[in-house]
Coordinates of C-alpha atoms in Angstrom, one line a residue:
X480 CA -0.4 -53.3 -22.4
X481 CA -2.9 -55.2 -24.5
X482 CA -2.1 -58.6 -26.1
X483 CA -3.5 -59.4 -29.5
X484 CA -3.3 -63.1 -28.7
X485 CA -5.3 -62.7 -25.5
X486 CA -7.8 -60.5 -27.3
X487 CA -8.1 -63.0 -30.1
X488 CA -8.6 -66.0 -27.7
X489 CA -11.1 -64.1 -25.4
X490 CA -13.0 -62.9 -28.5
X491 CA -13.3 -66.3 -30.0
X492 CA -14.1 -67.9 -26.6
X493 CA -16.8 -65.3 -25.9
X494 CA -18.3 -65.8 -29.4
X495 CA -18.3 -69.6 -29.0
X496 CA -19.9 -69.3 -25.5
X497 CA -22.6 -67.0 -26.7
X498 CA -23.4 -69.1 -29.7
X499 CA -23.4 -72.5 -28.0
X500 CA -25.1 -71.2 -24.9
X501 CA -28.0 -70.1 -27.1
X502 CA -28.0 -73.5 -28.8
X503 CA -27.9 -75.2 -25.4
X504 CA -30.7 -73.2 -24.0
X505 CA -32.8 -73.9 -27.0
X506 CA -32.0 -77.6 -26.8
X507 CA -32.7 -77.7 -23.1
X508 CA -36.2 -76.1 -23.5
X509 CA -37.0 -78.4 -26.4
X510 CA -35.6 -81.4 -24.6
X511 CA -37.6 -80.6 -21.5
X512 CA -40.8 -80.4 -23.5
X513 CA -40.0 -83.6 -25.4
X514 CA -39.2 -85.4 -22.2
X515 CA -42.4 -84.5 -20.5
X516 CA -44.3 -85.5 -23.6
X517 CA -42.4 -88.8 -23.7
X518 CA -43.2 -89.5 -20.0
X519 CA -46.9 -88.6 -20.5
X520 CA -47.0 -91.0 -23.5
X521 CA -45.5 -93.6 -21.3
X522 CA -48.3 -93.2 -18.7
X523 CA -50.9 -93.4 -21.5
X524 CA -49.3 -96.6 -23.0
X525 CA -49.0 -98.2 -19.6
X526 CA -52.7 -97.5 -18.8
X527 CA -53.9 -98.9 -22.1
X528 CA -51.8 -102.0 -21.7
X529 CA -53.2 -102.7 -18.3
X530 CA -56.8 -102.1 -19.5
X531 CA -56.2 -104.5 -22.4
X532 CA -55.0 -107.2 -20.0
X533 CA -57.8 -106.7 -17.5
X534 CA -60.5 -106.9 -20.1
X535 CA -59.4 -110.4 -21.0
X536 CA -60.8 -111.6 -17.6
X537 CA -64.4 -111.7 -16.6
X538 CA -65.6 -108.8 -14.6
X539 CA -67.4 -111.2 -12.3
X540 CA -64.2 -113.0 -11.4
X541 CA -62.6 -109.6 -10.8
X542 CA -65.5 -108.6 -8.6
X543 CA -65.3 -111.7 -6.5
X544 CA -61.6 -111.5 -6.0
X545 CA -61.6 -108.6 -3.5
X546 CA -64.5 -110.0 -1.6
X547 CA -62.6 -113.2 -1.1
X548 CA -59.6 -111.4 0.1
X549 CA -60.4 -108.1 1.9
X550 CA -57.1 -108.0 3.8
X551 CA -54.8 -106.9 1.0
X552 CA -55.0 -105.8 -2.6
X553 CA -53.4 -107.7 -5.5
X554 CA -49.8 -106.4 -5.9
X555 CA -48.6 -105.6 -9.4
X556 CA -45.2 -104.6 -10.7
X557 CA -44.8 -101.1 -12.0
X558 CA -43.5 -100.7 -15.6
X559 CA -40.3 -98.7 -15.9
X560 CA -41.0 -96.9 -12.7
X561 CA -44.7 -96.2 -13.5
X562 CA -47.1 -96.7 -10.6
X563 CA -50.4 -98.4 -11.5
X564 CA -53.7 -98.9 -9.8
X565 CA -56.6 -101.0 -11.2
X566 CA -60.2 -100.5 -10.0
X567 CA -63.7 -101.5 -10.9
X568 CA -66.2 -98.8 -11.5
X569 CA -69.6 -99.8 -10.1
X570 CA -71.1 -96.4 -10.1
X571 CA -70.0 -92.8 -10.3
X572 CA -69.2 -92.9 -6.6
X573 CA -68.4 -96.5 -6.1
X574 CA -64.9 -97.4 -7.3
X575 CA -63.4 -100.6 -6.0
X576 CA -59.6 -101.0 -6.3
X577 CA -58.5 -104.5 -7.1
X578 CA -54.7 -104.2 -7.8
X579 CA -52.1 -101.6 -7.0
X580 CA -48.3 -101.1 -7.3
X581 CA -46.6 -101.3 -3.9
X582 CA -45.7 -98.1 -2.0
X583 CA -47.8 -95.7 -4.0
X584 CA -50.6 -93.4 -2.8
X585 CA -54.2 -94.1 -3.2
X586 CA -55.2 -92.9 -6.6
X587 CA -58.9 -93.2 -6.1
X588 CA -59.0 -89.4 -5.8
X589 CA -57.0 -89.0 -9.0
X590 CA -60.1 -87.4 -10.6
X591 CA -61.8 -88.0 -13.9
X592 CA -60.2 -89.5 -16.9
X593 CA -57.1 -87.7 -18.3
X594 CA -54.1 -86.2 -16.8
X595 CA -53.9 -84.8 -13.3
X596 CA -51.7 -84.2 -10.3
X597 CA -51.9 -85.4 -6.7
X598 CA -49.7 -84.9 -3.7
X599 CA -49.1 -87.7 -1.2
X600 CA -46.5 -87.7 1.5
X601 CA -44.9 -84.5 0.4
X602 CA -44.3 -85.9 -3.1
X603 CA -46.0 -84.7 -6.2
X604 CA -47.3 -87.2 -8.7
X605 CA -48.3 -86.9 -12.4
X606 CA -51.3 -89.1 -13.0
X607 CA -53.2 -90.4 -16.0
X608 CA -56.7 -92.1 -15.6
X609 CA -58.3 -94.3 -18.3
X610 CA -61.8 -95.8 -17.9
X611 CA -63.1 -98.4 -20.3
X612 CA -66.1 -100.7 -19.9
X613 CA -66.2 -100.5 -16.1
X614 CA -62.4 -100.9 -15.7
X615 CA -60.5 -97.9 -14.3
X616 CA -56.7 -97.8 -14.6
X617 CA -54.7 -95.0 -13.1
X618 CA -51.0 -94.6 -13.8
X619 CA -48.6 -92.1 -12.2
X620 CA -44.9 -91.2 -11.8
X621 CA -43.2 -88.8 -9.5
X622 CA -42.4 -85.3 -10.6
X623 CA -39.1 -85.3 -8.7
X624 CA -38.0 -88.3 -10.7
X625 CA -38.8 -86.4 -13.9
X626 CA -36.8 -83.4 -12.7
X627 CA -33.9 -85.8 -11.9
X628 CA -34.0 -87.1 -15.5
X629 CA -33.9 -83.5 -16.7
X630 CA -30.9 -82.7 -14.5
X631 CA -29.1 -85.9 -15.7
X632 CA -29.7 -84.8 -19.3
X633 CA -28.4 -81.3 -18.5
X634 CA -25.2 -82.7 -16.9
X635 CA -24.8 -84.9 -19.9
X636 CA -25.2 -81.8 -22.2
X637 CA -23.1 -79.4 -20.1
X638 CA -20.0 -81.6 -19.4
X639 CA -19.1 -82.2 -23.1
X640 CA -19.7 -78.5 -23.8
X641 CA -17.3 -77.4 -21.0
X642 CA -14.7 -79.9 -22.1
X643 CA -15.1 -78.9 -25.8
X644 CA -14.8 -75.3 -24.8
X645 CA -11.6 -76.0 -22.9
X646 CA -10.2 -77.8 -25.8
X647 CA -11.2 -75.0 -28.2
X648 CA -9.5 -72.4 -25.9
X649 CA -6.3 -74.4 -25.9
X650 CA -6.4 -74.9 -29.7
X651 CA -7.2 -71.2 -30.2
X652 CA -4.3 -70.2 -28.0
X653 CA -2.0 -72.5 -30.0
X654 CA -3.3 -71.3 -33.4
X655 CA -3.2 -67.7 -32.3
X656 CA 0.4 -68.1 -31.3
X657 CA 1.3 -69.7 -34.6
X658 CA -0.7 -67.1 -36.5
X659 CA 1.1 -64.2 -34.7
X660 CA 4.5 -65.5 -35.5
X661 CA 5.0 -63.1 -38.4
X662 CA 4.5 -60.3 -35.9
X663 CA 7.1 -61.8 -33.6
X664 CA 9.6 -62.1 -36.5
X665 CA 8.9 -58.5 -37.5
X666 CA 9.6 -57.4 -33.9
X667 CA 12.8 -59.4 -33.7
X668 CA 14.0 -58.0 -37.0
X669 CA 13.3 -54.4 -35.8
X670 CA 15.0 -55.1 -32.4
X671 CA 18.2 -56.4 -34.1
X672 CA 18.3 -53.6 -36.7
X673 CA 21.0 -51.0 -36.2
X674 CA 19.8 -47.4 -35.6
X675 CA 20.9 -46.0 -38.9
X676 CA 20.0 -49.0 -41.1
X677 CA 17.7 -47.7 -43.9
X678 CA 17.3 -51.1 -45.7
X679 CA 13.7 -52.2 -46.2
X680 CA 12.1 -54.5 -43.7
X681 CA 11.5 -58.0 -45.1
X682 CA 9.6 -59.8 -42.3
X683 CA 5.8 -59.8 -42.9
X684 CA 5.9 -58.9 -46.6
X685 CA 4.5 -62.4 -47.5
X686 CA 1.5 -62.0 -45.1
X687 CA -1.5 -60.3 -46.6
X688 CA -2.5 -58.5 -43.5
X689 CA 1.0 -57.4 -42.5
X690 CA 2.1 -56.3 -46.1
X691 CA 0.4 -52.9 -45.9
X692 CA 2.0 -52.2 -42.5
X693 CA 5.4 -53.3 -43.7
X694 CA 5.2 -51.2 -46.8
X695 CA 4.2 -48.1 -44.8
X696 CA 7.1 -48.8 -42.4
X697 CA 9.5 -49.2 -45.3
X698 CA 8.3 -45.9 -46.7
X699 CA 8.7 -44.2 -43.4
X700 CA 12.3 -45.6 -43.2
X701 CA 13.0 -44.3 -46.7
X702 CA 11.7 -40.8 -45.8
X703 CA 13.7 -40.8 -42.5
X704 CA 16.8 -41.9 -44.3
X705 CA 16.3 -39.2 -47.0
X706 CA 15.7 -36.6 -44.2
X707 CA 18.7 -37.7 -42.3
X708 CA 20.9 -37.6 -45.4
X709 CA 19.5 -34.2 -46.2
X710 CA 20.3 -33.0 -42.7
X711 CA 23.8 -34.5 -42.9
X712 CA 24.5 -32.7 -46.2
X713 CA 23.0 -29.5 -44.7
X714 CA 25.2 -29.7 -41.6
X715 CA 28.3 -30.4 -43.7
X716 CA 27.5 -27.6 -46.1
X717 CA 26.7 -25.2 -43.2
X718 CA 29.9 -26.1 -41.4
X719 CA 31.9 -25.5 -44.6
X720 CA 30.2 -22.3 -45.3
X721 CA 30.7 -20.9 -41.8
X722 CA 34.3 -22.2 -41.5
X723 CA 35.4 -20.0 -44.4
X724 CA 34.4 -16.6 -42.9
X725 CA 35.5 -17.7 -39.5
X726 CA 39.0 -18.5 -40.9
X727 CA 39.1 -15.2 -42.7
X728 CA 38.0 -13.3 -39.6
X729 CA 40.7 -15.1 -37.5
X730 CA 43.4 -14.3 -40.1
X731 CA 42.5 -10.6 -40.3
X732 CA 42.4 -10.2 -36.6
X733 CA 45.8 -11.9 -36.2
X734 CA 47.2 -9.6 -38.9
X735 CA 45.8 -6.6 -37.1
X736 CA 47.3 -7.8 -33.8
X737 CA 50.7 -8.5 -35.3
X738 CA 50.7 -5.1 -37.1
X739 CA 49.8 -3.2 -34.0
X740 CA 52.3 -5.2 -31.9
X741 CA 55.1 -4.4 -34.4
X742 CA 54.4 -0.6 -34.5
X743 CA 57.7 0.2 -36.3
X744 CA 56.4 2.2 -39.2
X745 CA 53.7 4.8 -40.0
X746 CA 51.8 2.3 -42.1
X747 CA 51.0 0.0 -39.2
X748 CA 47.8 1.7 -38.2
X749 CA 46.5 1.7 -41.7
X750 CA 47.2 -2.0 -42.2
X751 CA 45.6 -2.8 -38.8
X752 CA 42.5 -0.8 -39.7
X753 CA 42.3 -2.5 -43.1
X754 CA 42.6 -5.9 -41.5
X755 CA 39.9 -5.1 -39.0
X756 CA 37.7 -3.7 -41.7
X757 CA 38.0 -7.0 -43.6
X758 CA 37.3 -8.9 -40.4
X759 CA 34.2 -6.8 -39.9
X760 CA 33.1 -7.7 -43.5
X761 CA 33.6 -11.4 -42.7
X762 CA 31.5 -11.0 -39.5
X763 CA 28.8 -9.3 -41.5
X764 CA 28.9 -12.1 -44.1
X765 CA 28.7 -14.8 -41.4
X766 CA 25.9 -12.9 -39.6
X767 CA 23.9 -12.8 -42.9
X768 CA 24.6 -16.5 -43.4
X769 CA 23.4 -17.4 -39.9
X770 CA 20.3 -15.3 -40.5
X771 CA 19.6 -17.1 -43.7
X772 CA 20.2 -20.5 -42.0
X773 CA 17.8 -19.6 -39.2
X774 CA 15.2 -18.4 -41.7
X775 CA 15.5 -21.7 -43.6
X776 CA 15.1 -23.7 -40.4
X777 CA 12.0 -21.7 -39.5
X778 CA 10.5 -22.4 -43.0
X779 CA 11.3 -26.1 -42.9
X780 CA 9.9 -26.6 -39.4
X781 CA 6.9 -24.2 -39.6
X782 CA 4.0 -25.7 -37.7
X783 CA 0.5 -26.0 -39.1
X784 CA -0.7 -23.4 -36.6
X785 CA 1.6 -20.8 -38.2
X786 CA 0.5 -21.6 -41.8
X787 CA -2.4 -19.0 -41.8
X788 CA -3.5 -18.0 -45.3
X789 CA -2.8 -14.7 -46.9
X790 CA -6.2 -13.3 -48.0
X791 CA -7.2 -10.7 -50.5
X792 CA -5.3 -7.4 -50.4
X793 CA -2.8 -9.0 -48.0
X794 CA -1.1 -10.6 -51.1
X795 CA -0.5 -7.2 -52.7
X796 CA 0.6 -5.7 -49.3
X797 CA 3.2 -8.5 -48.9
X798 CA 4.5 -7.8 -52.4
X799 CA 4.8 -4.0 -51.6
X800 CA 6.4 -4.7 -48.3
X801 CA 9.0 -7.0 -49.9
X802 CA 9.9 -4.4 -52.5
X803 CA 10.5 -1.7 -49.9
X804 CA 12.5 -4.0 -47.6
X805 CA 14.7 -5.1 -50.5
X806 CA 15.4 -1.6 -51.6
X807 CA 16.3 -0.5 -48.0
X808 CA 18.6 -3.5 -47.6
X809 CA 20.4 -2.9 -50.9
X810 CA 20.9 0.7 -49.8
X811 CA 22.3 -0.3 -46.5
X812 CA 24.7 -2.8 -48.2
X813 CA 25.9 0.0 -50.5
X814 CA 24.8 -1.8 -53.8
X815 CA 25.0 0.5 -56.8
X816 CA 21.5 0.7 -58.2
X817 CA 20.0 2.5 -61.3
X818 CA 17.5 5.1 -61.0
X819 CA 14.7 4.1 -60.6
X820 CA 16.1 0.8 -59.1
X821 CA 12.9 -1.2 -59.2
X822 CA 9.9 -1.4 -61.5
X823 CA 7.1 -3.0 -59.4
X824 CA 3.8 -3.9 -61.2
X825 CA 0.6 -5.5 -59.8
X826 CA -1.8 -7.1 -62.2
X827 CA -4.7 -6.5 -61.7
X828 CA -4.0 -3.1 -60.3
X829 CA -7.5 -2.8 -58.7
X830 CA -7.1 -3.8 -55.0
X831 CA -10.7 -5.0 -54.9
X832 CA -10.0 -7.7 -57.5
X833 CA -7.7 -9.6 -55.0
X834 CA -10.5 -10.0 -52.5
X835 CA -11.8 -13.3 -54.1
X836 CA -8.6 -15.4 -53.5
X837 CA -6.2 -16.4 -50.9
X838 CA -2.8 -18.2 -50.7
X839 CA -2.0 -21.1 -48.4
X840 CA 0.9 -19.1 -46.8
X841 CA 1.1 -16.7 -43.9
X842 CA 1.9 -13.1 -45.0
X843 CA 5.4 -13.3 -43.4
X844 CA 6.5 -16.3 -45.5
X845 CA 5.1 -14.8 -48.7
X846 CA 6.9 -11.5 -48.1
X847 CA 10.1 -13.5 -47.2
X848 CA 9.9 -15.4 -50.5
X849 CA 9.4 -12.2 -52.6
X850 CA 12.1 -10.3 -50.6
X851 CA 14.7 -13.0 -51.3
X852 CA 13.9 -13.0 -55.1
X853 CA 14.3 -9.2 -55.3
X854 CA 17.4 -9.2 -53.1
X855 CA 19.0 -11.7 -55.4
X856 CA 18.1 -9.7 -58.4
X857 CA 19.4 -6.4 -57.0
X858 CA 22.8 -7.9 -56.0
X859 CA 23.5 -9.2 -59.5
X860 CA 21.8 -6.5 -61.6
X861 CA 23.9 -4.4 -64.1
X862 CA 23.0 -1.6 -66.5
X863 CA 20.8 1.4 -66.4
X864 CA 17.4 -0.4 -66.6
X865 CA 15.6 -1.1 -63.4
X866 CA 15.0 -4.6 -61.9
X867 CA 11.5 -5.7 -62.9
X868 CA 9.2 -7.3 -60.3
X869 CA 5.6 -8.3 -61.3
X870 CA 2.8 -9.7 -59.2
X871 CA 0.1 -11.3 -61.4
X872 CA -3.0 -13.2 -60.7
X873 CA -4.1 -15.5 -63.5
X874 CA -7.6 -16.8 -63.1
X875 CA -8.6 -20.2 -64.3
X876 CA -12.0 -21.4 -65.6
X877 CA -11.7 -24.5 -63.4
X878 CA -10.8 -22.6 -60.2
X879 CA -9.2 -19.5 -58.7
X880 CA -6.1 -20.0 -60.8
X881 CA -2.5 -19.1 -59.7
X882 CA -0.6 -16.1 -58.3
X883 CA 2.8 -15.5 -60.0
X884 CA 5.7 -13.4 -58.9
X885 CA 8.2 -12.7 -61.6
X886 CA 11.5 -11.0 -60.9
X887 CA 14.0 -10.2 -63.7
X888 CA 17.4 -8.6 -63.5
X889 CA 20.0 -7.8 -66.3
X890 CA 23.0 -9.2 -64.6
X891 CA 25.5 -11.9 -65.9
X892 CA 22.7 -14.5 -65.7
X893 CA 23.0 -18.3 -65.5
X894 CA 23.1 -21.1 -68.0
X895 CA 20.2 -23.7 -67.9
X896 CA 22.4 -26.1 -66.0
X897 CA 23.4 -23.4 -63.5
X898 CA 19.7 -22.5 -63.1
X899 CA 19.1 -26.0 -61.7
X900 CA 22.1 -25.9 -59.4
X901 CA 21.2 -22.4 -58.1
X902 CA 18.3 -23.9 -56.1
X903 CA 20.6 -26.1 -54.0
X904 CA 21.8 -24.9 -50.6
X905 CA 24.9 -22.8 -50.4
X906 CA 25.4 -22.9 -54.2
X907 CA 27.1 -19.8 -55.7
X908 CA 28.4 -19.2 -59.2
X909 CA 31.8 -18.3 -57.7
X910 CA 33.3 -17.9 -54.3
X911 CA 33.4 -14.2 -54.8
X912 CA 29.7 -13.9 -55.6
X913 CA 27.8 -12.0 -53.0
X914 CA 25.3 -13.6 -50.7
X915 CA 25.3 -16.9 -48.8
X916 CA 23.7 -19.2 -51.4
X917 CA 20.6 -19.8 -49.3
X918 CA 18.1 -17.2 -50.6
X919 CA 16.8 -19.2 -53.6
X920 CA 16.7 -22.3 -51.4
X921 CA 14.5 -20.6 -48.9
X922 CA 12.1 -19.4 -51.7
X923 CA 11.9 -23.0 -53.1
X924 CA 11.1 -24.4 -49.7
X925 CA 8.4 -21.8 -49.2
X926 CA 6.9 -22.6 -52.6
X927 CA 6.9 -26.3 -51.9
X928 CA 5.2 -25.8 -48.6
X929 CA 2.3 -24.1 -50.5
X930 CA 2.4 -26.7 -53.3
X931 CA 3.9 -24.1 -55.6
X932 CA 7.0 -24.0 -57.8
X933 CA 10.1 -21.8 -58.3
X934 CA 11.7 -21.8 -61.7
X935 CA 14.8 -19.9 -63.0
X936 CA 15.2 -19.0 -66.7
X937 CA 18.0 -17.4 -68.6
X938 CA 16.7 -14.0 -69.8
X939 CA 19.5 -12.8 -72.1
X940 CA 20.7 -10.7 -70.5
X941 CA 20.1 -11.5 -66.9
X942 CA 17.9 -14.0 -65.1
X943 CA 14.2 -14.4 -64.7
X944 CA 12.7 -16.0 -61.6
X945 CA 9.1 -17.2 -61.5
X946 CA 7.3 -18.0 -58.2
X947 CA 4.0 -19.7 -58.9
X948 CA 1.6 -20.4 -56.1
X949 CA -1.9 -22.0 -56.4
X950 CA -4.7 -19.7 -55.4
X951 CA -7.6 -20.8 -53.3
X952 CA -11.2 -19.4 -53.1
X953 CA -11.8 -17.2 -50.0
X954 CA -13.7 -19.0 -47.3
X955 CA -16.1 -17.4 -44.8
X956 CA -13.6 -17.9 -41.9
X957 CA -10.7 -16.6 -43.9
X958 CA -12.7 -13.5 -44.9
X959 CA -13.4 -12.8 -41.2
X960 CA -9.7 -13.0 -40.5

């Protein structure tokens, strides 16, 4: 499990190390160059100072000095660790040393004027030779001493950097902990929240970075609460709707049992048969209700993989299939229908005209929606005129337009207020009305899944149902399917 605080501290530490390491390397290279230049300047200054002092004396006196004392050279004190050797130049090959710093190598071989390098006793020396008016001054310092100075400077540079980095890490950890406290408060509020509490989350709403997350979380809680409330109402309605036929079935079965058990008159078999017939009707009603409930559940939980588009002539085929299925179902249920029972119309009538569009619905759901509309119309239809069902594609200049399915019956109809209520689950105009009150709800959910609409309108007489679905242009992949 990753920690935001650890990632924050490590990220800042790595950034600081990279930046300051680059600065330290640049300073070290620059310091090393400046230090070498400074030490070389010191050699030059020392040599010039000695030359200036020597030239104040007579060369004759200096020449006599070594001949008077051939046992040892005149000892001089080195300036700031600088070794020095003073010589007289008699000729190009005759150089006579007259003074030298103690414990230094012979610098007669230091070469011509300028900088050079000699090795004596395993030690390397940086030398500078200055010749002026017969006086030769050679100054030198050890390279290992120079390196030691550089190392001392590096330690002086690195130690504060390491200490500063440690302090920065501690401060970053502390600041990171304080900065992440809103997240901690949000976590604590969510941990203490009851499972079914839909109230909005308050922690973090005053933090700019957390406000979008908290708003999204509150929206999710609101959707979950609405969904749970929706499911609670659905469960309660389903339980109530199923309890009624179960109670009726149980009552009719008990009546049949009691009648057959009595068996004291000739009417008993007829009463028992009538009770069993009514129980069978209740079973059929409950079976139809369960089928509608399962169909609604499949519609509401349909996965994206099942939402394959209905392309071209498949729209008209789904319409024709729904018409035939509804007529067959009405015949099986014994519904009295006019002749002809259904007037089905397709606009445009040319099948080739449908090839340019598709609907964002699989064919099965499209046929299911149309079937429920026609079933509802056939159950409530009255009079000699047939039920009207029309499939129409209305093109639009801005796009493929819409596909409309319009179904009208001439039954008792609904008021505008009842038209709104009819789209709710299990709503029926009266308890004696046929059906389970789920057909129009299924159609509405199918329409919503395709971003369409279902509207009910009083038709005087009867009711008009309009299912409008947005059409899409046919893609190459859909055309292949």
